JSON list of C-alpha atoms in Angstrom, two decimals:
[
{"chain": "A", "resi": 208, "resn": "ASP", "atom": "CA", "xyz": [124.88, 186.59, -34.64]},
{"chain": "A", "resi": 209, "resn": "ASP", "atom": "CA", "xyz": [127.15, 189.37, -33.54]},
{"chain": "A", "resi": 210, "resn": "ILE", "atom": "CA", "xyz": [126.48, 191.36, -30.38]},
{"chain": "A", "resi": 211, "resn": "ASP", "atom": "CA", "xyz": [128.04, 194.60, -31.64]},
{"chain": "A", "resi": 212, "resn": "HIS", "atom": "CA", "xyz": [126.08, 194.34, -34.89]},
{"chain": "A", "resi": 213, "resn": "CYS", "atom": "CA", "xyz": [122.84, 193.64, -33.03]},
{"chain": "A", "resi": 214, "resn": "LEU", "atom": "CA", "xyz": [123.28, 196.54, -30.61]},
{"chain": "A", "resi": 215, "resn": "ARG", "atom": "CA", "xyz": [122.87, 199.32, -33.13]},
{"chain": "A", "resi": 216, "resn": "ALA", "atom": "CA", "xyz": [120.34, 200.73, -35.56]},
{"chain": "A", "resi": 217, "resn": "GLY", "atom": "CA", "xyz": [117.63, 201.07, -32.94]},
{"chain": "A", "resi": 218, "resn": "THR", "atom": "CA", "xyz": [117.00, 197.34, -32.51]},
{"chain": "A", "resi": 219, "resn": "SER", "atom": "CA", "xyz": [115.16, 196.27, -29.36]},
{"chain": "A", "resi": 220, "resn": "PRO", "atom": "CA", "xyz": [118.41, 195.04, -27.74]},
{"chain": "A", "resi": 221, "resn": "HIS", "atom": "CA", "xyz": [120.10, 198.33, -28.68]},
{"chain": "A", "resi": 222, "resn": "LEU", "atom": "CA", "xyz": [117.31, 200.33, -27.06]},
{"chain": "A", "resi": 223, "resn": "THR", "atom": "CA", "xyz": [117.55, 198.10, -23.98]},
{"chain": "A", "resi": 224, "resn": "GLU", "atom": "CA", "xyz": [121.29, 198.71, -23.80]},
{"chain": "A", "resi": 225, "resn": "ARG", "atom": "CA", "xyz": [120.70, 202.46, -23.98]},
{"chain": "A", "resi": 226, "resn": "LEU", "atom": "CA", "xyz": [117.93, 202.33, -21.37]},
{"chain": "A", "resi": 227, "resn": "THR", "atom": "CA", "xyz": [119.87, 200.16, -18.89]},
{"chain": "A", "resi": 228, "resn": "GLY", "atom": "CA", "xyz": [123.27, 201.68, -19.59]},
{"chain": "A", "resi": 229, "resn": "GLY", "atom": "CA", "xyz": [124.96, 198.38, -20.25]},
{"chain": "A", "resi": 230, "resn": "ARG", "atom": "CA", "xyz": [124.91, 194.89, -21.66]},
{"chain": "A", "resi": 231, "resn": "ALA", "atom": "CA", "xyz": [124.42, 192.88, -18.46]},
{"chain": "A", "resi": 232, "resn": "PHE", "atom": "CA", "xyz": [121.07, 191.64, -19.80]},
{"chain": "A", "resi": 233, "resn": "LEU", "atom": "CA", "xyz": [122.88, 189.67, -22.55]},
{"chain": "A", "resi": 234, "resn": "LEU", "atom": "CA", "xyz": [123.77, 186.06, -21.91]},
{"chain": "A", "resi": 235, "resn": "GLY", "atom": "CA", "xyz": [125.48, 185.28, -25.19]},
{"chain": "A", "resi": 236, "resn": "THR", "atom": "CA", "xyz": [125.10, 184.63, -28.86]},
{"chain": "A", "resi": 237, "resn": "LEU", "atom": "CA", "xyz": [123.28, 181.94, -30.79]},
{"chain": "A", "resi": 238, "resn": "ASP", "atom": "CA", "xyz": [126.68, 180.30, -31.32]},
{"chain": "A", "resi": 239, "resn": "ASP", "atom": "CA", "xyz": [127.22, 180.29, -27.55]},
{"chain": "A", "resi": 240, "resn": "VAL", "atom": "CA", "xyz": [123.92, 178.48, -27.04]},
{"chain": "A", "resi": 241, "resn": "MET", "atom": "CA", "xyz": [124.53, 175.98, -29.84]},
{"chain": "A", "resi": 242, "resn": "ALA", "atom": "CA", "xyz": [128.06, 175.24, -28.59]},
{"chain": "A", "resi": 243, "resn": "GLY", "atom": "CA", "xyz": [126.83, 174.74, -25.03]},
{"chain": "A", "resi": 244, "resn": "ARG", "atom": "CA", "xyz": [128.74, 177.72, -23.60]},
{"chain": "A", "resi": 245, "resn": "VAL", "atom": "CA", "xyz": [125.44, 179.32, -22.53]},
{"chain": "A", "resi": 246, "resn": "THR", "atom": "CA", "xyz": [122.36, 177.59, -21.17]},
{"chain": "A", "resi": 247, "resn": "VAL", "atom": "CA", "xyz": [119.02, 179.18, -21.98]},
{"chain": "A", "resi": 248, "resn": "PRO", "atom": "CA", "xyz": [117.32, 179.91, -18.64]},
{"chain": "A", "resi": 249, "resn": "ALA", "atom": "CA", "xyz": [113.97, 178.26, -18.04]},
{"chain": "A", "resi": 250, "resn": "ASP", "atom": "CA", "xyz": [112.93, 180.58, -15.20]},
{"chain": "A", "resi": 251, "resn": "ARG", "atom": "CA", "xyz": [112.57, 183.83, -17.16]},
{"chain": "A", "resi": 252, "resn": "PRO", "atom": "CA", "xyz": [111.65, 185.14, -20.60]},
{"chain": "A", "resi": 253, "resn": "VAL", "atom": "CA", "xyz": [114.33, 184.85, -23.28]},
{"chain": "A", "resi": 254, "resn": "ILE", "atom": "CA", "xyz": [114.52, 187.08, -26.32]},
{"chain": "A", "resi": 255, "resn": "PHE", "atom": "CA", "xyz": [116.49, 186.15, -29.41]},
{"chain": "A", "resi": 256, "resn": "SER", "atom": "CA", "xyz": [117.30, 188.88, -31.92]},
{"chain": "A", "resi": 257, "resn": "PRO", "atom": "CA", "xyz": [118.07, 187.54, -35.41]},
{"chain": "A", "resi": 258, "resn": "PHE", "atom": "CA", "xyz": [119.30, 190.99, -36.54]},
{"chain": "A", "resi": 259, "resn": "GLY", "atom": "CA", "xyz": [122.00, 190.51, -39.15]},
{"chain": "A", "resi": 260, "resn": "LEU", "atom": "CA", "xyz": [121.45, 186.79, -39.68]},
{"chain": "A", "resi": 261, "resn": "GLY", "atom": "CA", "xyz": [119.32, 187.11, -42.80]},
{"chain": "A", "resi": 262, "resn": "VAL", "atom": "CA", "xyz": [116.75, 184.82, -41.19]},
{"chain": "A", "resi": 263, "resn": "LEU", "atom": "CA", "xyz": [113.97, 187.34, -41.59]},
{"chain": "A", "resi": 264, "resn": "ASP", "atom": "CA", "xyz": [114.89, 187.87, -45.26]},
{"chain": "A", "resi": 265, "resn": "LEU", "atom": "CA", "xyz": [114.72, 184.12, -45.86]},
{"chain": "A", "resi": 266, "resn": "ALA", "atom": "CA", "xyz": [111.41, 183.79, -44.00]},
{"chain": "A", "resi": 267, "resn": "VAL", "atom": "CA", "xyz": [109.79, 186.64, -45.94]},
{"chain": "A", "resi": 268, "resn": "GLY", "atom": "CA", "xyz": [111.16, 185.31, -49.23]},
{"chain": "A", "resi": 269, "resn": "LYS", "atom": "CA", "xyz": [109.80, 181.83, -48.50]},
{"chain": "A", "resi": 270, "resn": "PHE", "atom": "CA", "xyz": [106.40, 183.28, -47.55]},
{"chain": "A", "resi": 271, "resn": "VAL", "atom": "CA", "xyz": [106.20, 185.34, -50.76]},
{"chain": "A", "resi": 272, "resn": "TYR", "atom": "CA", "xyz": [107.33, 182.38, -52.88]},
{"chain": "A", "resi": 273, "resn": "ASP", "atom": "CA", "xyz": [104.73, 180.07, -51.30]},
{"chain": "A", "resi": 274, "resn": "GLU", "atom": "CA", "xyz": [101.94, 182.62, -51.73]},
{"chain": "A", "resi": 275, "resn": "VAL", "atom": "CA", "xyz": [102.76, 183.19, -55.41]},
{"chain": "A", "resi": 276, "resn": "ALA", "atom": "CA", "xyz": [103.17, 179.46, -56.05]},
{"chain": "A", "resi": 277, "resn": "ASP", "atom": "CA", "xyz": [99.83, 178.70, -54.35]},
{"chain": "A", "resi": 278, "resn": "SER", "atom": "CA", "xyz": [98.11, 181.36, -56.44]},
{"chain": "A", "resi": 279, "resn": "GLY", "atom": "CA", "xyz": [99.32, 179.75, -59.66]},
{"chain": "A", "resi": 280, "resn": "GLU", "atom": "CA", "xyz": [101.11, 182.94, -60.69]},
{"chain": "A", "resi": 281, "resn": "LEU", "atom": "CA", "xyz": [104.67, 181.68, -60.24]},
{"chain": "A", "resi": 282, "resn": "HIS", "atom": "CA", "xyz": [106.74, 182.15, -63.39]},
{"chain": "A", "resi": 283, "resn": "VAL", "atom": "CA", "xyz": [110.21, 180.81, -64.08]},
{"chain": "A", "resi": 284, "resn": "ILE", "atom": "CA", "xyz": [112.56, 183.21, -65.81]},
{"chain": "A", "resi": 285, "resn": "ASP", "atom": "CA", "xyz": [114.97, 181.21, -67.94]},
{"chain": "A", "resi": 286, "resn": "ASP", "atom": "CA", "xyz": [118.63, 182.15, -67.48]},
{"chain": "A", "resi": 287, "resn": "PHE", "atom": "CA", "xyz": [117.84, 184.56, -64.63]},
{"chain": "A", "resi": 288, "resn": "PHE", "atom": "CA", "xyz": [121.04, 183.33, -62.99]},
{"chain": "A", "resi": 289, "resn": "HIS", "atom": "CA", "xyz": [123.52, 183.30, -65.83]},
{"chain": "A", "resi": 290, "resn": "GLU", "atom": "CA", "xyz": [125.79, 180.64, -64.35]},
{"chain": "A", "resi": 291, "resn": "LEU", "atom": "CA", "xyz": [124.97, 178.06, -61.70]},
{"chain": "A", "resi": 292, "resn": "ARG", "atom": "CA", "xyz": [127.88, 175.61, -61.93]},
{"chain": "A", "resi": 293, "resn": "ARG", "atom": "CA", "xyz": [130.17, 177.59, -59.61]},
{"chain": "A", "resi": 294, "resn": "HIS", "atom": "CA", "xyz": [127.60, 177.50, -56.81]},
{"chain": "A", "resi": 295, "resn": "GLY", "atom": "CA", "xyz": [127.69, 173.79, -56.22]}
]
């Protein structure tokens, strides 16, 4: 969650920044919310942009995995990852 990273590549927040001419619409990052430095307002809509977090990649990967597993077409490829011990 990085504001500069999020405000590029034509993301919705980037387009909003360009339209409004500034970043006043931003309250903070996900880290700010989780650390209690920013309180999510209850009196207006809040938009969270996961751009750059990999969350969408993980969600799509999980969806595809579940669909293939449910179809019975999931196949394990032995030794696909040549070495697993160094990854915990």
